[in-house]
Amino acid sequence: MRYLILGSGPAGIAAAKAARKLDKDAEVVLATEEHAAPYLRPLLPDLVSGERDLSAVADPQGKDLADLGIRLSGGKRARRVDTARNRVAFSDGSEETYNFLCVATGGRPILPLALMGAPGSFLFLNSLGDAQRVRERAMRSDTTVVYGPGYLGIEAARAMRKLG
């Protein structure tokens, strides 16, 4: 049996571990577009503010994946799922087959219509790369507007305030 889980966040890791527990001999692959080891997305604002470094945002749930025989395949953004052939095509041109597929990729920010005509004037905060770009831009800017009333939005505003 081959389990393919798309996404390395807490839901993807939990699915991979559940698959391993269910089937000790199965091949379990966790594919993610991230290049970094699994991390806790809610802590991204702490990277922006400088309160934490990269090692402090690592997801402890993801530390034992290799020991459990779960293969983490990074840098793979799923582009197409072919359910008739049980295959997923990735942006790097590779494909992965599966007997069971779990999509645990999480959400993506929605860009307000008013900003769609202004590319480059805004940044998302949804990944490690985003956090680095936000911090770099914040260090060069006098004014920052945070859009989004959720947890990350509130914490991003706090991080920006801390940076001055």
PDB file of C-alpha atoms in Angstrom:
ATOM      1  CA  MET A   1       0.000   0.000   0.000  1.00  0.00           C
ATOM      2  CA  ARG A   2       1.179   3.534  -0.736  1.00  0.00           C
ATOM      3  CA  TYR A   3      -0.128   6.579   1.117  1.00  0.00           C
ATOM      4  CA  LEU A   4       0.530  10.007  -0.374  1.00  0.00           C
ATOM      5  CA  ILE A   5      -0.192  13.009   1.824  1.00  0.00           C
ATOM      6  CA  LEU A   6      -0.009  16.498   0.319  1.00  0.00           C
ATOM      7  CA  GLY A   7       0.985  19.083   2.941  1.00  0.00           C
ATOM      8  CA  SER A   8       3.434  18.997   5.840  1.00  0.00           C
ATOM      9  CA  GLY A   9       1.477  21.015   8.381  1.00  0.00           C
ATOM     10  CA  PRO A  10      -0.021  19.507  11.535  1.00  0.00           C
ATOM     11  CA  ALA A  11      -2.894  17.857   9.602  1.00  0.00           C
ATOM     12  CA  GLY A  12      -0.548  16.298   7.037  1.00  0.00           C
ATOM     13  CA  ILE A  13       1.813  15.023   9.724  1.00  0.00           C
ATOM     14  CA  ALA A  14      -1.105  13.579  11.709  1.00  0.00           C
ATOM     15  CA  ALA A  15      -2.410  11.839   8.570  1.00  0.00           C
ATOM     16  CA  ALA A  16       1.027  10.371   7.799  1.00  0.00           C
ATOM     17  CA  LYS A  17       1.415   9.072  11.343  1.00  0.00           C
ATOM     18  CA  ALA A  18      -2.107   7.623  11.297  1.00  0.00           C
ATOM     19  CA  ALA A  19      -1.339   5.845   8.009  1.00  0.00           C
ATOM     20  CA  ARG A  20       1.864   4.445   9.510  1.00  0.00           C
ATOM     21  CA  LYS A  21      -0.002   3.248  12.607  1.00  0.00           C
ATOM     22  CA  LEU A  22      -2.698   1.638  10.453  1.00  0.00           C
ATOM     23  CA  ASP A  23      -0.264  -0.094   8.093  1.00  0.00           C
ATOM     24  CA  LYS A  24       3.250  -0.780   9.429  1.00  0.00           C
ATOM     25  CA  ASP A  25       4.507  -2.033   6.044  1.00  0.00           C
ATOM     26  CA  ALA A  26       3.046   0.686   3.830  1.00  0.00           C
ATOM     27  CA  GLU A  27       5.039   3.304   1.995  1.00  0.00           C
ATOM     28  CA  VAL A  28       4.070   6.693   3.425  1.00  0.00           C
ATOM     29  CA  VAL A  29       5.099   9.841   1.549  1.00  0.00           C
ATOM     30  CA  LEU A  30       4.511  13.372   2.792  1.00  0.00           C
ATOM     31  CA  ALA A  31       4.878  15.764  -0.168  1.00  0.00           C
ATOM     32  CA  THR A  32       5.123  19.499   0.422  1.00  0.00           C
ATOM     33  CA  GLU A  33       5.999  22.591  -1.550  1.00  0.00           C
ATOM     34  CA  GLU A  34       8.089  23.749   1.420  1.00  0.00           C
ATOM     35  CA  HIS A  35      11.840  23.182   1.292  1.00  0.00           C
ATOM     36  CA  ALA A  36      12.236  23.466   5.065  1.00  0.00           C
ATOM     37  CA  ALA A  37      11.444  20.872   7.700  1.00  0.00           C
ATOM     38  CA  PRO A  38       7.888  21.073   9.070  1.00  0.00           C
ATOM     39  CA  TYR A  39       7.276  24.205  11.113  1.00  0.00           C
ATOM     40  CA  LEU A  40       4.475  25.857  13.056  1.00  0.00           C
ATOM     41  CA  ARG A  41       2.858  28.494  10.834  1.00  0.00           C
ATOM     42  CA  PRO A  42       1.297  30.409  13.780  1.00  0.00           C
ATOM     43  CA  LEU A  43       4.830  31.289  14.915  1.00  0.00           C
ATOM     44  CA  LEU A  44       5.759  33.073  11.652  1.00  0.00           C
ATOM     45  CA  PRO A  45       5.142  36.540  13.136  1.00  0.00           C
ATOM     46  CA  ASP A  46       7.762  35.727  15.785  1.00  0.00           C
ATOM     47  CA  LEU A  47      10.287  35.212  12.972  1.00  0.00           C
ATOM     48  CA  VAL A  48       9.278  38.567  11.508  1.00  0.00           C
ATOM     49  CA  SER A  49       9.722  40.367  14.840  1.00  0.00           C
ATOM     50  CA  GLY A  50      13.006  38.591  15.567  1.00  0.00           C
ATOM     51  CA  GLU A  51      11.657  37.052  18.778  1.00  0.00           C
ATOM     52  CA  ARG A  52      12.404  33.542  17.476  1.00  0.00           C
ATOM     53  CA  ASP A  53      14.827  31.998  15.048  1.00  0.00           C
ATOM     54  CA  LEU A  54      14.135  29.266  12.524  1.00  0.00           C
ATOM     55  CA  SER A  55      14.940  26.407  14.924  1.00  0.00           C
ATOM     56  CA  ALA A  56      12.362  27.715  17.417  1.00  0.00           C
ATOM     57  CA  VAL A  57       9.460  27.372  14.967  1.00  0.00           C
ATOM     58  CA  ALA A  58      10.113  23.717  14.089  1.00  0.00           C
ATOM     59  CA  ASP A  59       7.061  21.494  14.507  1.00  0.00           C
ATOM     60  CA  PRO A  60       7.931  18.896  17.162  1.00  0.00           C
ATOM     61  CA  GLN A  61       5.394  16.535  15.557  1.00  0.00           C
ATOM     62  CA  GLY A  62       7.621  16.374  12.469  1.00  0.00           C
ATOM     63  CA  LYS A  63      10.893  15.489  14.181  1.00  0.00           C
ATOM     64  CA  ASP A  64      10.461  11.699  14.107  1.00  0.00           C
ATOM     65  CA  LEU A  65       9.096  11.251  10.569  1.00  0.00           C
ATOM     66  CA  ALA A  66      12.221   9.490   9.262  1.00  0.00           C
ATOM     67  CA  ASP A  67      12.333   7.222  12.316  1.00  0.00           C
ATOM     68  CA  LEU A  68       8.738   6.197  11.570  1.00  0.00           C
ATOM     69  CA  GLY A  69       9.596   5.406   7.957  1.00  0.00           C
ATOM     70  CA  ILE A  70       7.694   8.402   6.594  1.00  0.00           C
ATOM     71  CA  ARG A  71       9.431  10.003   3.617  1.00  0.00           C
ATOM     72  CA  LEU A  72       9.295  13.799   3.498  1.00  0.00           C
ATOM     73  CA  SER A  73       9.502  14.976  -0.097  1.00  0.00           C
ATOM     74  CA  GLY A  74      10.062  18.751  -0.165  1.00  0.00           C
ATOM     75  CA  GLY A  75       9.906  21.314  -2.932  1.00  0.00           C
ATOM     76  CA  LYS A  76       6.914  19.624  -4.576  1.00  0.00           C
ATOM     77  CA  ARG A  77       3.857  21.714  -5.395  1.00  0.00           C
ATOM     78  CA  ALA A  78       0.990  19.541  -6.602  1.00  0.00           C
ATOM     79  CA  ARG A  79      -0.349  20.724  -9.969  1.00  0.00           C
ATOM     80  CA  ARG A  80      -2.736  17.977 -11.060  1.00  0.00           C
ATOM     81  CA  VAL A  81      -4.395  14.916  -9.564  1.00  0.00           C
ATOM     82  CA  ASP A  82      -5.238  12.113 -11.985  1.00  0.00           C
ATOM     83  CA  THR A  83      -7.699   9.980 -10.013  1.00  0.00           C
ATOM     84  CA  ALA A  84      -8.151   7.549 -12.905  1.00  0.00           C
ATOM     85  CA  ARG A  85      -4.435   6.622 -12.748  1.00  0.00           C
ATOM     86  CA  ASN A  86      -3.874   7.360  -9.031  1.00  0.00           C
ATOM     87  CA  ARG A  87      -1.129   9.877  -9.800  1.00  0.00           C
ATOM     88  CA  VAL A  88      -0.258  13.384  -8.706  1.00  0.00           C
ATOM     89  CA  ALA A  89       1.784  15.595 -11.043  1.00  0.00           C
ATOM     90  CA  PHE A  90       4.072  18.149  -9.410  1.00  0.00           C
ATOM     91  CA  SER A  91       5.422  21.487 -10.609  1.00  0.00           C
ATOM     92  CA  ASP A  92       8.952  20.064 -10.882  1.00  0.00           C
ATOM     93  CA  GLY A  93       7.745  17.604 -13.539  1.00  0.00           C
ATOM     94  CA  SER A  94       7.787  14.587 -11.238  1.00  0.00           C
ATOM     95  CA  GLU A  95       4.839  12.339 -10.432  1.00  0.00           C
ATOM     96  CA  GLU A  96       3.897  10.276  -7.399  1.00  0.00           C
ATOM     97  CA  THR A  97       1.500   7.358  -7.387  1.00  0.00           C
ATOM     98  CA  TYR A  98      -0.802   6.439  -4.533  1.00  0.00           C
ATOM     99  CA  ASN A  99      -3.321   3.922  -3.284  1.00  0.00           C
ATOM    100  CA  PHE A 100      -4.636   6.470  -0.787  1.00  0.00           C
ATOM    101  CA  LEU A 101      -4.377  10.234  -1.214  1.00  0.00           C
ATOM    102  CA  CYS A 102      -4.884  12.825   1.514  1.00  0.00           C
ATOM    103  CA  VAL A 103      -4.903  16.530   0.658  1.00  0.00           C
ATOM    104  CA  ALA A 104      -3.914  18.497   3.765  1.00  0.00           C
ATOM    105  CA  THR A 105      -2.520  21.648   2.194  1.00  0.00           C
ATOM    106  CA  GLY A 106      -4.270  24.157   4.427  1.00  0.00           C
ATOM    107  CA  GLY A 107      -5.670  27.487   3.347  1.00  0.00           C
ATOM    108  CA  ARG A 108      -4.363  30.272   1.196  1.00  0.00           C
ATOM    109  CA  PRO A 109      -4.892  33.989   1.775  1.00  0.00           C
ATOM    110  CA  ILE A 110      -7.518  35.609  -0.435  1.00  0.00           C
ATOM    111  CA  LEU A 111      -6.443  38.836  -2.044  1.00  0.00           C
ATOM    112  CA  PRO A 112      -9.028  41.638  -1.855  1.00  0.00           C
ATOM    113  CA  LEU A 113     -10.148  42.845  -5.283  1.00  0.00           C
ATOM    114  CA  ALA A 114      -8.871  46.358  -4.566  1.00  0.00           C
ATOM    115  CA  LEU A 115      -5.282  45.036  -4.304  1.00  0.00           C
ATOM    116  CA  MET A 116      -5.306  42.837  -7.400  1.00  0.00           C
ATOM    117  CA  GLY A 117      -4.178  45.731  -9.582  1.00  0.00           C
ATOM    118  CA  ALA A 118      -1.232  46.568  -7.335  1.00  0.00           C
ATOM    119  CA  PRO A 119       1.171  43.589  -7.448  1.00  0.00           C
ATOM    120  CA  GLY A 120       4.302  44.148  -5.396  1.00  0.00           C
ATOM    121  CA  SER A 121       2.625  46.576  -3.033  1.00  0.00           C
ATOM    122  CA  PHE A 122       1.675  43.836  -0.580  1.00  0.00           C
ATOM    123  CA  LEU A 123       3.095  40.638   0.866  1.00  0.00           C
ATOM    124  CA  PHE A 124       1.424  37.520   2.225  1.00  0.00           C
ATOM    125  CA  LEU A 125       2.467  35.917   5.514  1.00  0.00           C
ATOM    126  CA  ASN A 126       1.846  32.244   4.905  1.00  0.00           C
ATOM    127  CA  SER A 127       5.265  30.555   4.712  1.00  0.00           C
ATOM    128  CA  LEU A 128       8.865  30.820   5.894  1.00  0.00           C
ATOM    129  CA  GLY A 129       9.803  32.619   2.692  1.00  0.00           C
ATOM    130  CA  ASP A 130       6.940  35.057   3.224  1.00  0.00           C
ATOM    131  CA  ALA A 131       8.144  35.764   6.776  1.00  0.00           C
ATOM    132  CA  GLN A 132      11.633  36.602   5.499  1.00  0.00           C
ATOM    133  CA  ARG A 133      10.253  38.925   2.797  1.00  0.00           C
ATOM    134  CA  VAL A 134       7.910  40.659   5.272  1.00  0.00           C
ATOM    135  CA  ARG A 135      10.768  41.237   7.734  1.00  0.00           C
ATOM    136  CA  GLU A 136      13.067  42.629   5.014  1.00  0.00           C
ATOM    137  CA  ARG A 137      10.379  44.993   3.720  1.00  0.00           C
ATOM    138  CA  ALA A 138       9.358  46.074   7.236  1.00  0.00           C
ATOM    139  CA  MET A 139      12.953  47.029   8.016  1.00  0.00           C
ATOM    140  CA  ARG A 140      12.917  49.444   5.027  1.00  0.00           C
ATOM    141  CA  SER A 141       9.472  50.932   5.527  1.00  0.00           C
ATOM    142  CA  ASP A 142       8.014  53.620   7.784  1.00  0.00           C
ATOM    143  CA  THR A 143       4.395  52.525   7.396  1.00  0.00           C
ATOM    144  CA  THR A 144       2.851  49.070   7.383  1.00  0.00           C
ATOM    145  CA  VAL A 145      -0.774  48.045   7.038  1.00  0.00           C
ATOM    146  CA  VAL A 146      -1.805  44.558   8.098  1.00  0.00           C
ATOM    147  CA  TYR A 147      -4.915  43.195   6.413  1.00  0.00           C
ATOM    148  CA  GLY A 148      -6.589  40.241   8.079  1.00  0.00           C
ATOM    149  CA  PRO A 149      -8.316  39.973  11.443  1.00  0.00           C
ATOM    150  CA  GLY A 150      -7.272  36.357  12.104  1.00  0.00           C
ATOM    151  CA  TYR A 151      -4.613  35.120  14.473  1.00  0.00           C
ATOM    152  CA  LEU A 152      -1.773  35.608  11.984  1.00  0.00           C
ATOM    153  CA  GLY A 153      -3.008  39.114  11.127  1.00  0.00           C
ATOM    154  CA  ILE A 154      -3.123  40.156  14.766  1.00  0.00           C
ATOM    155  CA  GLU A 155       0.273  38.622  15.485  1.00  0.00           C
ATOM    156  CA  ALA A 156       1.734  40.172  12.319  1.00  0.00           C
ATOM    157  CA  ALA A 157       0.557  43.605  13.505  1.00  0.00           C
ATOM    158  CA  ARG A 158       2.228  42.946  16.872  1.00  0.00           C
ATOM    159  CA  ALA A 159       5.443  41.910  15.100  1.00  0.00           C
ATOM    160  CA  MET A 160       5.417  45.049  12.950  1.00  0.00           C
ATOM    161  CA  ARG A 161       4.905  47.200  16.034  1.00  0.00           C
ATOM    162  CA  LYS A 162       7.842  45.498  17.736  1.00  0.00           C
ATOM    163  CA  LEU A 163      10.019  46.310  14.715  1.00  0.00           C
ATOM    164  CA  GLY A 164       8.995  49.937  15.052  1.00  0.00           C
TER     165      GLY A 164
END
